[in-house]
Amino acid sequence: MMAVIKSIEELEKIREQARELINLRKDNENKTRIVVGMGTCGISAGAREVLTAILDEIKKRNLTNVIVTETGCIGMCRFEPLVDVIKPDQPKVTYVNVDPEKARQIVAKHVVNNQVIDEWVIPNI
Amino acid sequence: MKELSLHVLDIVENSLRAGATEVEIKIVEDSEEDLLSIEVKDNGSGMDEETVKKVIDPFFTTRTERKVGLGIPLLSQAAKAAGGGLTIESIPGHGTTVRAWFQKSHIDLQPLGDMAKTMSALVALHPEVDFVYTHVKDDREFSLNTKDMKARLQEIPVNHPLVIDWISKFIKENLDNLNGGAE
C-alpha cells in the first residue's frame, strides 16, 4: 500500500497552528538570542546536532521570545561546539564543548529559568 | 566530517557568507552509473580564479592576511577517497557552483547522513534565503523549495518552530520513499 507522503499543502494547516502561537512582538531587543558556532570546526564537532536539540526544545516549550542565530569560526575551535546565550540587558554567556543534552539543559535552565550553568561556561570572552 | 550531509551544511554556509540569497542543493544518486553527486549552486559574490585555487588547496599559499577555510579541502578529500572528485566554477559577482562526485559503491564513501537535519538547520538560521533542495535517486526525485513554502505560509516565518519541524519530517518521509518505500 502506498503511504501518503507529506506535501506542501499541509503548510496551510501549520500556518493555522502557528498563527495561534506566534509572538507578534517584533521588538527583538526583548528577546533572548542563542548563537551557535557554525564554522567548519563547529559543524565537525557536532554543532548541527546541538542546534537541532535547541530548536526542538524551543518547539516543545513553545518559546516565542528566543531567536537562534549563528556565528562562524571565532578561533576557539577546540572548544566547539560553542553556544552563546544573550539575555536582554545581560552580558553574553558562552558555553563550550556543548552536546545535544547540554544544549537542552541550557535552554531549560538558562534561557527559561535564568540560571547560568557555570561549570560549562568559559569566562570573559 | 563523518557524513556527507555535514559537508553540505558546511559548503552552504560558505555560500551564505558570500552573501547568497538563493542556494540550490542537488543530490543525485545513479545506481546504473554507480555515481553519487552533490551540487551546491549559489548567487553569492563569487571568486576569481586565484581564490578558487586557494580554496581547493589551503596550503597553496603562505599568505596569511586572509583566512582560507578547510571546508572545501575536507569535501575534496572525502570525494577523492571514494573514487570521485570536486570542481568549483565561480564567476565574481555572479556566484559559485561546487560539485563533488563519488563512486556510490566505494567502500570509503561516507554515509549521506541526515539531510533533514542539515536543511532544517539552514532554514532555521537563514529564513531570508531561498533554498531549493532536490534529491534524485534513479527515476525518482523530490524537492523542497522554501520560496514556495513562504508563499503558502504568508505572515508565518519559514523558521517558525512548527515549520522547521515540518521541514524535517517532510524530508525524512520523502527520502524514505526514494529509498524503497512504495513501488
Tab-separated table of C-alpha atoms in Angstrom:
chain	number	residue	atom	x	y	z
A	1	MET	CA	0.000	0.000	0.000
A	2	MET	CA	1.288	3.393	-0.883
A	3	ALA	CA	1.825	5.614	2.103
A	4	VAL	CA	0.634	9.193	1.926
A	5	ILE	CA	3.684	11.375	1.543
A	6	LYS	CA	3.824	14.731	3.189
A	7	SER	CA	3.009	17.507	0.802
A	8	ILE	CA	3.404	21.245	0.814
A	9	GLU	CA	-0.398	21.632	1.116
A	10	GLU	CA	-0.007	20.705	4.769
A	11	LEU	CA	1.591	24.080	5.331
A	12	GLU	CA	-1.888	25.642	5.344
A	13	LYS	CA	-2.610	23.653	8.491
A	14	ILE	CA	0.765	24.532	10.019
A	15	ARG	CA	0.016	28.181	9.270
A	16	GLU	CA	-3.231	27.996	11.226
A	17	GLN	CA	-1.473	26.365	14.190
A	18	ALA	CA	1.440	28.781	14.075
A	19	ARG	CA	-0.835	31.811	13.969
A	20	GLU	CA	-2.200	30.898	17.362
A	21	LEU	CA	1.264	30.599	18.889
A	22	ILE	CA	3.106	33.370	17.173
A	23	ASN	CA	4.514	36.193	19.181
A	24	LEU	CA	3.551	39.283	17.262
A	25	ARG	CA	6.029	41.474	19.079
A	26	LYS	CA	8.655	42.488	16.592
A	27	ASP	CA	10.990	44.133	19.070
A	28	ASN	CA	13.977	41.830	19.021
A	29	GLU	CA	15.595	43.749	21.861
A	30	ASN	CA	13.490	41.961	24.416
A	31	LYS	CA	14.285	38.539	23.057
A	32	THR	CA	16.933	36.103	24.192
A	33	ARG	CA	19.485	35.327	21.495
A	34	ILE	CA	21.082	31.919	21.205
A	35	VAL	CA	24.111	31.864	18.913
A	36	VAL	CA	25.583	28.582	17.670
A	37	GLY	CA	29.075	28.390	16.143
A	38	MET	CA	28.595	27.006	12.635
A	39	GLY	CA	32.058	27.255	11.143
A	40	THR	CA	33.700	24.127	9.699
A	41	CYS	CA	35.154	23.469	13.172
A	42	GLY	CA	31.756	23.817	14.847
A	43	ILE	CA	29.978	21.614	12.318
A	44	SER	CA	32.580	18.847	12.533
A	45	ALA	CA	32.424	18.969	16.350
A	46	GLY	CA	28.646	18.456	16.368
A	47	ALA	CA	27.078	21.927	16.052
A	48	ARG	CA	24.255	20.666	13.828
A	49	GLU	CA	23.019	18.197	16.456
A	50	VAL	CA	23.346	20.908	19.126
A	51	LEU	CA	21.293	23.314	17.014
A	52	THR	CA	18.695	20.608	16.321
A	53	ALA	CA	18.354	19.952	20.068
A	54	ILE	CA	17.945	23.680	20.787
A	55	LEU	CA	15.281	24.077	18.088
A	56	ASP	CA	13.451	21.016	19.379
A	57	GLU	CA	13.467	22.331	22.936
A	58	ILE	CA	12.155	25.723	21.724
A	59	LYS	CA	9.344	23.989	19.857
A	60	LYS	CA	8.415	21.705	22.767
A	61	ARG	CA	8.336	24.598	25.221
A	62	ASN	CA	6.572	26.994	22.827
A	63	LEU	CA	9.235	29.610	23.437
A	64	THR	CA	8.371	32.662	21.364
A	65	ASN	CA	10.857	35.145	22.810
A	66	VAL	CA	14.008	33.406	21.563
A	67	ILE	CA	15.996	33.992	18.380
A	68	VAL	CA	18.517	31.428	17.193
A	69	THR	CA	21.364	32.652	15.010
A	70	GLU	CA	24.858	31.513	14.076
A	71	THR	CA	28.421	32.682	14.009
A	72	GLY	CA	31.423	31.417	12.071
A	73	CYS	CA	34.778	30.268	13.440
A	74	ILE	CA	35.921	32.563	16.240
A	75	GLY	CA	39.303	30.902	16.715
A	76	MET	CA	38.384	28.675	19.625
A	77	CYS	CA	37.945	25.536	17.544
A	78	ARG	CA	38.925	23.097	20.303
A	79	PHE	CA	36.057	24.383	22.446
A	80	GLU	CA	33.451	23.784	19.748
A	81	PRO	CA	30.523	23.364	19.690
A	82	LEU	CA	30.161	26.833	21.206
A	83	VAL	CA	26.807	28.287	22.206
A	84	ASP	CA	26.255	31.887	23.333
A	85	VAL	CA	23.201	32.880	25.319
A	86	ILE	CA	22.478	36.597	25.320
A	87	LYS	CA	19.589	37.665	27.514
A	88	PRO	CA	18.257	41.209	27.187
A	89	ASP	CA	20.348	43.617	29.269
A	90	GLN	CA	22.715	40.879	30.407
A	91	PRO	CA	26.267	40.083	29.314
A	92	LYS	CA	26.873	37.307	26.818
A	93	VAL	CA	27.430	33.869	28.318
A	94	THR	CA	29.483	31.407	26.245
A	95	TYR	CA	29.103	27.666	26.744
A	96	VAL	CA	31.886	25.397	25.478
A	97	ASN	CA	32.022	21.798	24.250
A	98	VAL	CA	28.250	21.681	24.130
A	99	ASP	CA	26.478	18.465	23.169
A	100	PRO	CA	22.750	17.959	22.493
A	101	GLU	CA	21.985	17.004	26.103
A	102	LYS	CA	23.843	20.032	27.483
A	103	ALA	CA	22.074	22.204	24.896
A	104	ARG	CA	18.667	21.071	26.161
A	105	GLN	CA	19.668	21.889	29.717
A	106	ILE	CA	20.994	25.299	28.682
A	107	VAL	CA	17.562	26.084	27.223
A	108	ALA	CA	15.726	24.757	30.289
A	109	LYS	CA	17.935	26.269	32.984
A	110	HIS	CA	19.426	29.401	31.475
A	111	VAL	CA	17.035	30.553	28.747
A	112	VAL	CA	13.833	29.659	30.597
A	113	ASN	CA	14.811	29.880	34.282
A	114	ASN	CA	17.621	32.404	34.144
A	115	GLN	CA	20.166	30.134	35.848
A	116	VAL	CA	23.578	30.181	34.218
A	117	ILE	CA	25.237	26.742	34.272
A	118	ASP	CA	28.647	27.924	35.476
A	119	GLU	CA	30.601	24.724	35.032
A	120	TRP	CA	30.068	24.738	31.242
A	121	VAL	CA	30.897	28.413	30.772
A	122	ILE	CA	34.138	29.980	29.635
A	123	PRO	CA	34.597	33.316	31.379
A	124	ASN	CA	35.382	36.673	29.788
A	125	ILE	CA	35.490	36.209	26.053
B	1	MET	CA	33.141	15.324	8.987
B	2	LYS	CA	31.534	11.968	9.443
B	3	GLU	CA	28.783	12.252	6.876
B	4	LEU	CA	28.144	13.940	3.543
B	5	SER	CA	25.171	15.921	4.830
B	6	LEU	CA	27.542	17.754	7.222
B	7	HIS	CA	29.759	18.684	4.270
B	8	VAL	CA	26.640	20.012	2.530
B	9	LEU	CA	25.836	22.169	5.567
B	10	ASP	CA	29.399	23.467	5.659
B	11	ILE	CA	29.567	24.248	1.919
B	12	VAL	CA	26.199	26.036	2.020
B	13	GLU	CA	27.439	28.108	4.970
B	14	ASN	CA	30.245	29.283	2.650
B	15	SER	CA	27.606	30.371	0.130
B	16	LEU	CA	25.756	32.316	2.807
B	17	ARG	CA	28.923	34.018	3.999
B	18	ALA	CA	29.438	35.046	0.374
B	19	GLY	CA	26.104	36.856	0.558
B	20	ALA	CA	23.986	34.352	-1.388
B	21	THR	CA	20.221	34.896	-1.364
B	22	GLU	CA	19.454	31.765	-3.393
B	23	VAL	CA	21.082	28.400	-2.886
B	24	GLU	CA	20.290	25.247	-4.849
B	25	ILE	CA	21.362	21.920	-3.424
B	26	LYS	CA	21.099	18.920	-5.682
B	27	ILE	CA	21.968	15.371	-4.735
B	28	VAL	CA	21.848	12.722	-7.453
B	29	GLU	CA	22.174	9.003	-6.846
B	30	ASP	CA	22.569	6.998	-10.036
B	31	SER	CA	22.790	3.246	-9.439
B	32	GLU	CA	23.462	2.380	-13.083
B	33	GLU	CA	26.430	4.743	-13.328
B	34	ASP	CA	27.457	3.897	-9.742
B	35	LEU	CA	27.586	7.614	-9.030
B	36	LEU	CA	26.597	9.928	-6.240
B	37	SER	CA	26.917	13.645	-6.837
B	38	ILE	CA	26.360	16.708	-4.718
B	39	GLU	CA	25.998	20.157	-6.215
B	40	VAL	CA	25.683	23.439	-4.322
B	41	LYS	CA	24.939	26.413	-6.533
B	42	ASP	CA	24.671	29.924	-5.148
B	43	ASN	CA	24.243	33.503	-6.319
B	44	GLY	CA	26.804	34.843	-3.861
B	45	SER	CA	29.731	37.119	-4.548
B	46	GLY	CA	31.785	34.519	-6.430
B	47	MET	CA	35.582	34.238	-6.554
B	48	ASP	CA	38.324	34.915	-9.056
B	49	GLU	CA	40.451	32.053	-10.383
B	50	GLU	CA	43.275	32.668	-7.953
B	51	THR	CA	40.939	32.495	-4.943
B	52	VAL	CA	39.311	29.310	-6.232
B	53	LYS	CA	42.750	27.642	-6.325
B	54	LYS	CA	43.425	28.675	-2.760
B	55	VAL	CA	40.072	27.458	-1.584
B	56	ILE	CA	40.749	23.997	-3.043
B	57	ASP	CA	44.266	23.820	-1.600
B	58	PRO	CA	44.609	25.862	1.594
B	59	PHE	CA	48.367	25.304	1.627
B	60	PHE	CA	48.811	26.533	-1.930
B	61	THR	CA	49.934	29.835	-0.484
B	62	THR	CA	51.743	31.028	2.587
B	63	ARG	CA	49.803	34.250	2.519
B	64	THR	CA	48.305	34.838	5.916
B	65	GLU	CA	46.289	38.018	5.681
B	66	ARG	CA	43.154	36.213	4.660
B	67	LYS	CA	41.917	33.079	6.296
B	68	VAL	CA	41.129	30.208	3.979
B	69	GLY	CA	38.827	27.582	5.381
B	70	LEU	CA	39.167	23.831	5.417
B	71	GLY	CA	35.614	23.013	4.367
B	72	ILE	CA	36.262	22.556	0.634
B	73	PRO	CA	39.525	20.577	1.129
B	74	LEU	CA	37.704	18.213	3.508
B	75	LEU	CA	34.962	17.567	0.963
B	76	SER	CA	37.508	17.214	-1.827
B	77	GLN	CA	39.412	14.661	0.236
B	78	ALA	CA	36.216	12.727	1.012
B	79	ALA	CA	35.397	12.679	-2.710
B	80	LYS	CA	38.870	11.502	-3.763
B	81	ALA	CA	38.848	8.786	-1.097
B	82	ALA	CA	35.644	7.453	-2.658
B	83	GLY	CA	36.869	7.410	-6.270
B	84	GLY	CA	35.467	10.837	-7.112
B	85	GLY	CA	36.492	14.462	-7.227
B	86	LEU	CA	35.481	18.055	-6.785
B	87	THR	CA	35.174	21.062	-9.063
B	88	ILE	CA	34.396	24.697	-8.400
B	89	GLU	CA	33.030	27.058	-11.007
B	90	SER	CA	32.838	30.630	-9.918
B	91	ILE	CA	32.179	33.968	-11.545
B	92	PRO	CA	32.939	37.057	-9.495
B	93	GLY	CA	29.721	38.968	-8.909
B	94	HIS	CA	27.518	36.082	-10.061
B	95	GLY	CA	28.005	33.102	-7.827
B	96	THR	CA	29.686	29.791	-7.263
B	97	THR	CA	28.878	26.172	-8.022
B	98	VAL	CA	30.626	23.438	-6.053
B	99	ARG	CA	30.267	19.927	-7.443
B	100	ALA	CA	31.514	16.800	-5.715
B	101	TRP	CA	31.071	13.281	-7.005
B	102	PHE	CA	31.673	9.860	-5.533
B	103	GLN	CA	31.678	6.234	-6.585
B	104	LYS	CA	28.448	5.093	-4.963
B	105	SER	CA	29.645	1.552	-4.219
B	106	HIS	CA	33.055	2.644	-2.916
B	107	ILE	CA	33.895	1.177	0.478
B	108	ASP	CA	35.250	4.523	1.697
B	109	LEU	CA	32.176	6.519	0.728
B	110	GLN	CA	30.889	8.371	3.765
B	111	PRO	CA	27.204	7.824	4.529
B	112	LEU	CA	24.889	10.537	3.251
B	113	GLY	CA	23.696	11.132	6.814
B	114	ASP	CA	20.789	13.267	7.892
B	115	MET	CA	19.772	15.707	5.164
B	116	ALA	CA	16.611	16.540	7.134
B	117	LYS	CA	18.744	17.985	9.928
B	118	THR	CA	21.020	19.826	7.511
B	119	MET	CA	18.130	21.507	5.677
B	120	SER	CA	16.137	22.357	8.789
B	121	ALA	CA	19.272	23.879	10.362
B	122	LEU	CA	19.866	26.018	7.264
B	123	VAL	CA	16.287	27.282	7.060
B	124	ALA	CA	16.145	27.930	10.827
B	125	LEU	CA	19.297	30.053	10.704
B	126	HIS	CA	18.695	31.745	7.340
B	127	PRO	CA	14.969	32.337	6.848
B	128	GLU	CA	15.625	35.192	4.415
B	129	VAL	CA	17.460	32.932	1.952
B	130	ASP	CA	15.625	30.882	-0.686
B	131	PHE	CA	16.737	27.268	-0.648
B	132	VAL	CA	15.921	24.602	-3.180
B	133	TYR	CA	16.866	21.061	-2.235
B	134	THR	CA	16.396	18.435	-4.921
B	135	HIS	CA	17.194	14.786	-4.376
B	136	VAL	CA	17.190	12.419	-7.327
B	137	LYS	CA	17.504	8.671	-6.954
B	138	ASP	CA	17.442	6.840	-10.286
B	139	ASP	CA	13.967	7.523	-11.692
B	140	ARG	CA	12.530	9.141	-8.580
B	141	GLU	CA	13.006	12.586	-7.171
B	142	PHE	CA	11.588	15.115	-4.784
B	143	SER	CA	12.339	18.686	-3.919
B	144	LEU	CA	11.811	21.259	-1.237
B	145	ASN	CA	11.577	24.902	-2.244
B	146	THR	CA	11.402	27.445	0.544
B	147	LYS	CA	10.150	30.162	-1.825
B	148	ASP	CA	7.002	28.104	-2.457
B	149	MET	CA	6.711	27.435	1.250
B	150	LYS	CA	6.917	31.131	2.071
B	151	ALA	CA	4.131	31.880	-0.408
B	152	ARG	CA	1.871	29.421	1.394
B	153	LEU	CA	2.885	30.429	4.884
B	154	GLN	CA	2.312	34.137	4.214
B	155	GLU	CA	2.752	36.007	7.526
B	156	ILE	CA	4.189	32.982	9.341
B	157	PRO	CA	8.003	32.989	9.143
B	158	VAL	CA	9.577	29.968	7.471
B	159	ASN	CA	11.779	29.494	10.549
B	160	HIS	CA	8.829	29.173	12.909
B	161	PRO	CA	9.457	26.122	15.141
B	162	LEU	CA	6.410	24.288	13.757
B	163	VAL	CA	7.577	24.902	10.180
B	164	ILE	CA	11.129	23.744	10.929
B	165	ASP	CA	9.681	20.578	12.430
B	166	TRP	CA	7.558	20.096	9.319
B	167	ILE	CA	10.586	20.536	7.012
B	168	SER	CA	12.456	17.857	8.906
B	169	LYS	CA	9.546	15.404	8.668
B	170	PHE	CA	8.880	16.276	5.025
B	171	ILE	CA	12.450	15.460	4.017
B	172	LYS	CA	12.614	12.315	6.132
B	173	GLU	CA	9.426	10.895	4.642
B	174	ASN	CA	10.327	11.759	1.092
B	175	LEU	CA	13.837	10.292	1.420
B	176	ASP	CA	12.392	7.111	2.909
B	177	ASN	CA	10.124	6.967	-0.085
B	178	LEU	CA	13.031	7.417	-2.509
B	179	ASN	CA	14.960	4.684	-0.739
B	180	GLY	CA	12.419	1.948	-1.254
B	181	GLY	CA	9.054	2.648	0.249
B	182	ALA	CA	6.168	2.083	-2.122
B	183	GLU	CA	6.750	0.988	-5.701
